[in-house]
C-alpha positions as a Markdown table, in Angstrom:
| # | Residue | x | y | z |
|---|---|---|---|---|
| 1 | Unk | 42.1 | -51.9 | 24.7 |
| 2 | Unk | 41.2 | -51.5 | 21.4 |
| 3 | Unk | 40.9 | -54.3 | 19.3 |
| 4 | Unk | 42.2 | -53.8 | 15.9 |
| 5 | Unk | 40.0 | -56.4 | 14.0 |
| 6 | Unk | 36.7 | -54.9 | 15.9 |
| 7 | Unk | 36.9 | -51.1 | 15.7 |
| 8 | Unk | 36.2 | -49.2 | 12.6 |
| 9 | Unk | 37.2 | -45.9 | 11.1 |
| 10 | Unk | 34.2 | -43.5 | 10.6 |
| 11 | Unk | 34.7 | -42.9 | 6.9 |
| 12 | Unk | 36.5 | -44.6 | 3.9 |
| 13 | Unk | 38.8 | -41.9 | 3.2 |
| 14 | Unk | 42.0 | -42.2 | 5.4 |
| 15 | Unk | 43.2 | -39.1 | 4.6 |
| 16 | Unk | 39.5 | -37.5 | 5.9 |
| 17 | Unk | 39.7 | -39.6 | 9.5 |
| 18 | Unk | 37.9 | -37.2 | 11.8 |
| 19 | Unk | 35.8 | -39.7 | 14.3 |
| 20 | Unk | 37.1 | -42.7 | 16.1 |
| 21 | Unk | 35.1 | -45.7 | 17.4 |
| 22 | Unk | 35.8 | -46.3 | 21.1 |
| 23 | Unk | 35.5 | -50.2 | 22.0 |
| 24 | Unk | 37.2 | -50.3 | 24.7 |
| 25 | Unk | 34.6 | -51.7 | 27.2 |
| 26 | Unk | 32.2 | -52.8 | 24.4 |
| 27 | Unk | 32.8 | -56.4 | 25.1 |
| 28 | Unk | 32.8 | -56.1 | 28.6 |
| 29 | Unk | 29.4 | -57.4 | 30.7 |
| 30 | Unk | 27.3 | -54.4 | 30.9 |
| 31 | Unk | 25.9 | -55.0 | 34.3 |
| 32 | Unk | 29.3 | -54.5 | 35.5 |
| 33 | Unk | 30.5 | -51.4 | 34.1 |
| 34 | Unk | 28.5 | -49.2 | 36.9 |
| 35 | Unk | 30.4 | -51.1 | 39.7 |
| 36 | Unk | 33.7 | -50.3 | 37.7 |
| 37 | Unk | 32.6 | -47.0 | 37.3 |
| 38 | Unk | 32.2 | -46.1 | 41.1 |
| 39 | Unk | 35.4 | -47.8 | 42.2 |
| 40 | Unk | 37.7 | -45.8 | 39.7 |
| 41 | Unk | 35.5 | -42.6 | 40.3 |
| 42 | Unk | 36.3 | -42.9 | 44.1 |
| 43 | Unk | 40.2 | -43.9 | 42.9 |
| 44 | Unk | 40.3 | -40.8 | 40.8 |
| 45 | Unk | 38.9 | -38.3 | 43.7 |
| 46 | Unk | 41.0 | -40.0 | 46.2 |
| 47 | Unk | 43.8 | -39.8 | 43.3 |
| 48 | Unk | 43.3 | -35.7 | 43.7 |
| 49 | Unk | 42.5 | -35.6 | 46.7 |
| 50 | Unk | 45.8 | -37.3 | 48.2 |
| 51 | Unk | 48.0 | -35.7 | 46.1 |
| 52 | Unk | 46.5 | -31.9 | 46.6 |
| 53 | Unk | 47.1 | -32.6 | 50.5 |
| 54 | Unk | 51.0 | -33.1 | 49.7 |
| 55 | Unk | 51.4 | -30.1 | 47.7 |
| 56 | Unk | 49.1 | -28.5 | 50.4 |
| 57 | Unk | 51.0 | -29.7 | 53.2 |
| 58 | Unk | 54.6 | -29.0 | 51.6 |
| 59 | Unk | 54.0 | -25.7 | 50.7 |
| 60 | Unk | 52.6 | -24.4 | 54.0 |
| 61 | Unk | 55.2 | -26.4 | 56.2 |
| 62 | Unk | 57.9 | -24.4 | 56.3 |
| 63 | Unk | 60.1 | -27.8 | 57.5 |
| 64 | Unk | 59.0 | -29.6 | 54.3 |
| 65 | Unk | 61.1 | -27.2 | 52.0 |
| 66 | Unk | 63.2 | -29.1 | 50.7 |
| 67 | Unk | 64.7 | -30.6 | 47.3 |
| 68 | Unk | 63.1 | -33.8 | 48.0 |
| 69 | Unk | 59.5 | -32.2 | 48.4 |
| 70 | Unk | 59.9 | -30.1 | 45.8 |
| 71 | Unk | 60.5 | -33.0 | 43.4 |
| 72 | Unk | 57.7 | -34.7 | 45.6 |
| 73 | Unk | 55.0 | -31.8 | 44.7 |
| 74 | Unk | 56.4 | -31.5 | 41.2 |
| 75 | Unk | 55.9 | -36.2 | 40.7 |
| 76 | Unk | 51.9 | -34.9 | 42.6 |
| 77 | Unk | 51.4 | -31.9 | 39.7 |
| 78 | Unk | 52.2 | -34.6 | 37.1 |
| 79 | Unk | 49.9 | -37.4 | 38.7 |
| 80 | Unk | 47.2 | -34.9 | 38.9 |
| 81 | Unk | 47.3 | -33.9 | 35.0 |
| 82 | Unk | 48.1 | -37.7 | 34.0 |
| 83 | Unk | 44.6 | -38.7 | 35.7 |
| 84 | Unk | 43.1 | -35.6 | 34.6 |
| 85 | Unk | 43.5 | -36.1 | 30.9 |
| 86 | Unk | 42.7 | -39.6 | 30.8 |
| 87 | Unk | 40.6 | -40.7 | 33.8 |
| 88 | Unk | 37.4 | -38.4 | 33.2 |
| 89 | Unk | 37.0 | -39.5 | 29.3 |
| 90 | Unk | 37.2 | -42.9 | 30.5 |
| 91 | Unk | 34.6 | -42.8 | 33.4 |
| 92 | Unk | 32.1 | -41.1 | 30.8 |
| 93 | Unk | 32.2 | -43.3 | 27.6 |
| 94 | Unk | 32.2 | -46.7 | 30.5 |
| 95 | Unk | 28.3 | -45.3 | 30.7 |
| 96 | Unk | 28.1 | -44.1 | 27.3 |
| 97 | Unk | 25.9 | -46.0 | 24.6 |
| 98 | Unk | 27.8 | -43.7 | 22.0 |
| 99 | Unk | 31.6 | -44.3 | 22.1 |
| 100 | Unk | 33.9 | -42.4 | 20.2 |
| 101 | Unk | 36.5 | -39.8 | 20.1 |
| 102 | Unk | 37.1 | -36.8 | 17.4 |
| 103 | Unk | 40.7 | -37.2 | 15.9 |
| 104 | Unk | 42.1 | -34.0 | 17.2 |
| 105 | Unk | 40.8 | -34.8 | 21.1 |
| 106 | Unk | 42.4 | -38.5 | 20.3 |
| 107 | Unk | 46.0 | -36.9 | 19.4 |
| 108 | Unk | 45.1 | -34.1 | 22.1 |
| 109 | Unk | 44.9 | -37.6 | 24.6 |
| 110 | Unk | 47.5 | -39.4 | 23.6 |
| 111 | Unk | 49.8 | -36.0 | 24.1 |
| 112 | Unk | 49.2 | -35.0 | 27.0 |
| 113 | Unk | 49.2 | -38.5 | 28.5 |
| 114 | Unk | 52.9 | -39.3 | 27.1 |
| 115 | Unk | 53.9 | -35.8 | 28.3 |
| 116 | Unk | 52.6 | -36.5 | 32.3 |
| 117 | Unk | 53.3 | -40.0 | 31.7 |
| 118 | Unk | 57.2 | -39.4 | 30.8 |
| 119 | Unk | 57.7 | -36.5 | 32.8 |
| 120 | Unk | 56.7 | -38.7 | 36.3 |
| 121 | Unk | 59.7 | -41.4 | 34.7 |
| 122 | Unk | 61.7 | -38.3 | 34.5 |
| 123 | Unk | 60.9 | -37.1 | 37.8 |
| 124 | Unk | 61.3 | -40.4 | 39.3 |
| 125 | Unk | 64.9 | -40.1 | 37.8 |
| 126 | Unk | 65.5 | -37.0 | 39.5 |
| 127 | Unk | 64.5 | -37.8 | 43.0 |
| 128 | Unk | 66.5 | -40.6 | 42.8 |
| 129 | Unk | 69.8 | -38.6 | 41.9 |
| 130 | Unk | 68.4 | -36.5 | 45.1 |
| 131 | Unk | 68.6 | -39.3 | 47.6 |
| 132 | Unk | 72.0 | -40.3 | 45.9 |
| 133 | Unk | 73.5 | -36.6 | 46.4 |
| 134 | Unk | 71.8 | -37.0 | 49.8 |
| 135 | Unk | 73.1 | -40.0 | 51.5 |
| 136 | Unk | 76.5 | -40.3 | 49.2 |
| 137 | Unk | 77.4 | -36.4 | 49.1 |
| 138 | Unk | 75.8 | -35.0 | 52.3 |
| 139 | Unk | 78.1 | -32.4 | 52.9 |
| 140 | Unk | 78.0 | -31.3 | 49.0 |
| 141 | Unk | 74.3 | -31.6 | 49.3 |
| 142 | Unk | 73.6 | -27.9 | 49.9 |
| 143 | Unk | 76.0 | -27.0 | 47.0 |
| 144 | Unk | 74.6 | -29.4 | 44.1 |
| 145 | Unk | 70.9 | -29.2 | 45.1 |
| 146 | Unk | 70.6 | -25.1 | 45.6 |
| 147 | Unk | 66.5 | -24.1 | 44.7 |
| 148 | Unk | 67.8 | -22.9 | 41.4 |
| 149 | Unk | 69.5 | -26.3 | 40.2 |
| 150 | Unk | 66.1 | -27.8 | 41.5 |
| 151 | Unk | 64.0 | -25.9 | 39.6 |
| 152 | Unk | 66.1 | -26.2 | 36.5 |
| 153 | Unk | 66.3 | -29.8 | 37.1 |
| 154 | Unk | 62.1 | -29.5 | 37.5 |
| 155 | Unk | 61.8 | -27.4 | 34.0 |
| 156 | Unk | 64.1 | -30.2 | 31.8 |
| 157 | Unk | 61.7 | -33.0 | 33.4 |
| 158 | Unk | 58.8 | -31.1 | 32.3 |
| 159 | Unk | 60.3 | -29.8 | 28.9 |
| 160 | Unk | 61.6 | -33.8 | 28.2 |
| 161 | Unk | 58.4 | -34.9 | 28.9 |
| 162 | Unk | 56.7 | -32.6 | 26.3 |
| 163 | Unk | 59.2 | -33.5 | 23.8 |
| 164 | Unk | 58.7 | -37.1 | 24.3 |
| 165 | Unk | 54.6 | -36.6 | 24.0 |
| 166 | Unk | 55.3 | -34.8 | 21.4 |
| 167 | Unk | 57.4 | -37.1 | 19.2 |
| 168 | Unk | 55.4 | -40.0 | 19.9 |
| 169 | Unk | 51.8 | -38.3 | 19.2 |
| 170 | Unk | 53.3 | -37.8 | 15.8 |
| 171 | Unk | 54.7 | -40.4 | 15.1 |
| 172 | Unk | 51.6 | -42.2 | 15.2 |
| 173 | Unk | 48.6 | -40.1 | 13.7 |
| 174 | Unk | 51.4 | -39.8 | 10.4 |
| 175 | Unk | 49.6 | -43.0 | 9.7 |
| 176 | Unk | 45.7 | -43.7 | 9.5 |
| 177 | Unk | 44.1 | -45.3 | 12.8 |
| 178 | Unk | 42.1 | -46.2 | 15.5 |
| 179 | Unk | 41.5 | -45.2 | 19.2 |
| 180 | Unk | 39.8 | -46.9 | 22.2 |
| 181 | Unk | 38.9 | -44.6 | 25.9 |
| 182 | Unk | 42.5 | -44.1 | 25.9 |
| 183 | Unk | 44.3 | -43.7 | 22.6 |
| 184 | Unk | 46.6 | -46.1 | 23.1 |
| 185 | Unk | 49.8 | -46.1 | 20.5 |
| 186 | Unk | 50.1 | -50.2 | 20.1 |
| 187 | Unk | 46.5 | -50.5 | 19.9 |
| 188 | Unk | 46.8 | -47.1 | 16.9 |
| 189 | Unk | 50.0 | -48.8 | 15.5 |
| 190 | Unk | 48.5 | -52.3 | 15.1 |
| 191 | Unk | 45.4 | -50.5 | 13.1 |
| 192 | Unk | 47.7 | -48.3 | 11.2 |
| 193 | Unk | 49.9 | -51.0 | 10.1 |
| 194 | Unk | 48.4 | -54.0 | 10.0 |
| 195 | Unk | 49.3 | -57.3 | 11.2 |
| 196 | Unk | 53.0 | -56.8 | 9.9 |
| 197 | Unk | 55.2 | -54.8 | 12.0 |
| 198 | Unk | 56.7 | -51.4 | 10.6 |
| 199 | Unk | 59.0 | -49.1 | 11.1 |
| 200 | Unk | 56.6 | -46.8 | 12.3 |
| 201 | Unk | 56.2 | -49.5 | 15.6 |
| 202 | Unk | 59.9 | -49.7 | 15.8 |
| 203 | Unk | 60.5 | -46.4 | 16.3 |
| 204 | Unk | 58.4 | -45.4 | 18.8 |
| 205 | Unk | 58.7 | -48.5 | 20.7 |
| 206 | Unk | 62.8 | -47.5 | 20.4 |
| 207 | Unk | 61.6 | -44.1 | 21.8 |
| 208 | Unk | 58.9 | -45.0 | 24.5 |
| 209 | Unk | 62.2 | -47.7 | 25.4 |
| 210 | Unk | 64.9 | -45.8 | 25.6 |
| 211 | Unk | 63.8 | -43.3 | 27.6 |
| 212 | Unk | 62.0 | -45.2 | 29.8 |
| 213 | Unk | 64.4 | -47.9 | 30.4 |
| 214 | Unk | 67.3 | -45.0 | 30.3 |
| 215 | Unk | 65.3 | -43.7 | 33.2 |
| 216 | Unk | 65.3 | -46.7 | 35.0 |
| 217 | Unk | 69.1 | -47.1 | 34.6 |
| 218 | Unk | 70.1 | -44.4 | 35.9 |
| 219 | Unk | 67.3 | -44.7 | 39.4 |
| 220 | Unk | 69.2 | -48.6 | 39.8 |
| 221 | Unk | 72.1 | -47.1 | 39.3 |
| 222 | Unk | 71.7 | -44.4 | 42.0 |
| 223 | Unk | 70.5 | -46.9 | 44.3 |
| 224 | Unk | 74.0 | -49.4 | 44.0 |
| 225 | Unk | 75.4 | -46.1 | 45.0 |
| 226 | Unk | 73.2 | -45.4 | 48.1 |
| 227 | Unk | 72.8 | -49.2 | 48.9 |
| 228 | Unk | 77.2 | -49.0 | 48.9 |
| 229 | Unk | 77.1 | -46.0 | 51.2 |
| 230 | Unk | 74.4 | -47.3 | 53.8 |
| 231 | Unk | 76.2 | -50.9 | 54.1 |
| 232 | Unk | 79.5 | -48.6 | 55.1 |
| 233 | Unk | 77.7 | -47.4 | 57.7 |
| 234 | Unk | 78.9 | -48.8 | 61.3 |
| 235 | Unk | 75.7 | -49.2 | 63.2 |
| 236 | Unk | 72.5 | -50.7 | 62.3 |
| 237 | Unk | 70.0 | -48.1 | 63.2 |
| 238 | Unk | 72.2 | -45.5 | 61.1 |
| 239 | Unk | 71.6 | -48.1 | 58.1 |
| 240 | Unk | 67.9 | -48.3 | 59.0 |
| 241 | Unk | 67.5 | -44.5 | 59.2 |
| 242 | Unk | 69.6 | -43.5 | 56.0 |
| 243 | Unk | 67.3 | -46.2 | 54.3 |
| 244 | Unk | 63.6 | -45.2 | 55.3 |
| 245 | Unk | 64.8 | -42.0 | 53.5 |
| 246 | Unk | 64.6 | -43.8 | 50.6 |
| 247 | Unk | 61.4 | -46.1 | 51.2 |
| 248 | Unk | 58.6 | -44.7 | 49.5 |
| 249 | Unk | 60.4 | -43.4 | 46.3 |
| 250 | Unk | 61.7 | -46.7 | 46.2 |
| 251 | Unk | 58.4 | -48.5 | 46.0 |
| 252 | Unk | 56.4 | -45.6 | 43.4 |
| 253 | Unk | 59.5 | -46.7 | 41.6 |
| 254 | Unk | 58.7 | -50.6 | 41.2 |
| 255 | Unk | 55.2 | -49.8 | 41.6 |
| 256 | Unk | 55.4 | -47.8 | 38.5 |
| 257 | Unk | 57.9 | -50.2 | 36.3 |
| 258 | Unk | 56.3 | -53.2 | 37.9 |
| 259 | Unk | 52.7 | -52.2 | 36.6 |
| 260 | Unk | 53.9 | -50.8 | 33.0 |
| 261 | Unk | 56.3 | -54.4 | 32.5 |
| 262 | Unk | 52.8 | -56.1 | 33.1 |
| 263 | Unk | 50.9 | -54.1 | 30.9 |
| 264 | Unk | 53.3 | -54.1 | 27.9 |
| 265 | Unk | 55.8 | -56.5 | 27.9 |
| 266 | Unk | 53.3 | -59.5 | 28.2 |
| 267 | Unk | 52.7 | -61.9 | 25.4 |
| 268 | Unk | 49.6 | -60.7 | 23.6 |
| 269 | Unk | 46.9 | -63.7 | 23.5 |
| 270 | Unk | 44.0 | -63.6 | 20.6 |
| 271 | Unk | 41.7 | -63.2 | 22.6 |
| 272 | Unk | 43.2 | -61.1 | 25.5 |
| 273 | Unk | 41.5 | -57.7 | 24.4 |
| 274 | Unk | 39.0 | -57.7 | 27.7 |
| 275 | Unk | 41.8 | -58.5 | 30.0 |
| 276 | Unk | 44.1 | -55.9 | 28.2 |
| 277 | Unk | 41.6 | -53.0 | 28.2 |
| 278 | Unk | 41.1 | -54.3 | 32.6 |
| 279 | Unk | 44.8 | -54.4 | 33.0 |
| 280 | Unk | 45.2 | -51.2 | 31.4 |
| 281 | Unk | 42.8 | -49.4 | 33.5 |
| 282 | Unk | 44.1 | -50.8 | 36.3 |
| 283 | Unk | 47.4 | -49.3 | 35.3 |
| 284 | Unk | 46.1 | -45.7 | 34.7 |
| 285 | Unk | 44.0 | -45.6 | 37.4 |
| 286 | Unk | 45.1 | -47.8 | 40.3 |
| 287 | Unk | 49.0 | -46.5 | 40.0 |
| 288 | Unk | 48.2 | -43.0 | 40.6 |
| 289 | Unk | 46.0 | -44.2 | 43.3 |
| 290 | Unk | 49.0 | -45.6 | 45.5 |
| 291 | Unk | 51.6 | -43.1 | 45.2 |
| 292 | Unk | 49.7 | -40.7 | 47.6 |
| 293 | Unk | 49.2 | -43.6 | 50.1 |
| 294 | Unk | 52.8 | -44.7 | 49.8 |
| 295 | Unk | 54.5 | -40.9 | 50.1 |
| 296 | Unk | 52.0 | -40.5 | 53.1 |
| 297 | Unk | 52.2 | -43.7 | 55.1 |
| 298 | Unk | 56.0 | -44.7 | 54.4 |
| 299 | Unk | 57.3 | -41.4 | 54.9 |
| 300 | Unk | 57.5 | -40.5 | 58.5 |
| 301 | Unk | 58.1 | -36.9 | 57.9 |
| 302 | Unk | 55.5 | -36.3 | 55.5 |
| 303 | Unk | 53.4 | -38.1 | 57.5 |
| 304 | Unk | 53.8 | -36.4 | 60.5 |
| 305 | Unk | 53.5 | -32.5 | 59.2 |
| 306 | Unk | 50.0 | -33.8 | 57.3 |
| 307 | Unk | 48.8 | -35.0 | 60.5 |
| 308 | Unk | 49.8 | -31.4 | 62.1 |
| 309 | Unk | 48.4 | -29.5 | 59.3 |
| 310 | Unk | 45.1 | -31.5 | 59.8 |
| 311 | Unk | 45.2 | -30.8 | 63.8 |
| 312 | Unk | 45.8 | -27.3 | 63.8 |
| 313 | Unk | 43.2 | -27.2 | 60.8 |
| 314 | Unk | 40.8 | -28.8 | 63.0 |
| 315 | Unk | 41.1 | -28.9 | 66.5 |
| 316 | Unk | 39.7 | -25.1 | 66.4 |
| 317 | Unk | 36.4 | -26.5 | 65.5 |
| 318 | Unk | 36.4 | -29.4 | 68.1 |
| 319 | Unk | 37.0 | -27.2 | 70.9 |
């Protein structure tokens, strides 16, 4: 995390920024950072690793086209870029005796990581308006979810996520600052603005909120809907059934929130800059980690058509 009182701005002019100073993991104990290094390398390759096997496996199972994996492959394209435009940067300046960032590859960062960032919320959104529609609507299911309302539904996740990126990345570089491995907009607000708090922060913490915590309305709400319509159900192994549908995008969901509450909406200490910049990482690397594992493991029908894609990959060659 960047520390506001620690990093410095490569030239006097603010007008003229054009070099940031990354201290992100100067603080940390350097005989450390290559064990750090391995373990969120291997996260990252597993990271695209798992989540190329899903689109993979959904696109050549014929079975698996559905609205559901659509949205699934769509929430794996996202996870891939997210990691993509932060992960490498991060890997390379935690070896680096020379830390900093240029200011267009810092706003460059910070866009694309909002834009992959908001559209998974938005995406998370949307697959939970699919399981409602599902398990409330079952018989209207084929009419509301047609492959052309999908991919609309797809293309205004992706379009609101650019438009989010897009308004908070400008927001912030309108004023002078200060970027760490990941430009992170608190960390570029508190150097912009000081200790006080501006308008500037209010506003894009209003617009980072809203639509984040609109987002997460609207998934609880689907789910008093679908937990309303399961409990009507007579027997117990219809409930249990109509619920494992719902299992693993259940838990990215308070996987996702649980991890971003921790990250943001603790109390900031003095001296909690190490632990910030740890939990942080943990956050951008260890979250797209899971999601994979849980879509795999908790979903029996994903789970199933990856282990048939891997046998008739394979079983040729063991023969």
């Amino acid at each position: 995390m960047v520390s506001p009182d620690e990093a410095s701005v490569a030239g006097q002019n603010y007008s003229m920024v054009s070099e940031f100073i990354l201290v992100g993991f100067s603080n940390f104990p350097q005989h450390l950072l290559p064990a750090f290094f391995l373990l969120y390398l291997l996260m990252y390759l597993f990271t695209l690793l798992g989540n190329l096997i899903i689109m993979a496996t959904v696109w050549s199972e014929r079975s698996l086209h559905t609205p559901m994996y659509l949205f699934l492959c769509a929430l794996s394209t996202s996870e891939i870029l997210f990691t993509v435009a932060i992960t490498p940067r991060m890997l390379v300046d935690m070896l680096s005796s020379h830390r900093s960032i240029t200011f267009v590859a810092c706003a460059n960062q910070m866009f694309f990581s909002f834009t992959f960032g908001f559209t998974h919320s938005f995406l998370l959104m949307i697959m939970g308006y699919d399981r409602y529609v599902a398990i409330c609507h079952p018989l209207r299911y084929n009419v509301l979810m047609r492959t052309h309302t999908c991919a609309r539904l797809v293309s205004w996740t992706w379009a609101g996520g650019s438009v989010m990126g897009m308004m908070v990345t400008l927001i912030v570089f309108t004023s002078p600052s200060v970027g760490h491995f990941l430009c992170h907009v608190f960390s570029l607000l508190k150097l912009a603005c000081g200790k006080e708090t501006s308008s500037v922060t209010l506003g894009v913490i209003l617009v980072c909120v809203t639509a984040l915590m609109g987002c997460l309305f609207l998934i609880i709400l689907s789910y008093v809907f679908i937990v309303a319509a399961i409990l009507r159900i007579p027997s117990a192994e219809g409930r249990h059934k109509t619920f494992s549908t719902c299992v693993s995008h259940l838990t990215v969901v308070i996987v996702h929130y649980g991890f971003a509450s921790i990250i943001y909406l603790k109390p900031k200490g003095p001296h909690s800059m190490d632990s910030n910049t740890l939990m942080a990482t943990t956050y951008i690397v260890f979250t797209p980690f899971l999601s994979p594992i849980i879509f795999s493991l908790r979903n029996k029908e994903l789970k199933n058509a990856i282990k048939k894609s891997f046998q008739r990959k394979f079983s040729p060659l063991s023969s």
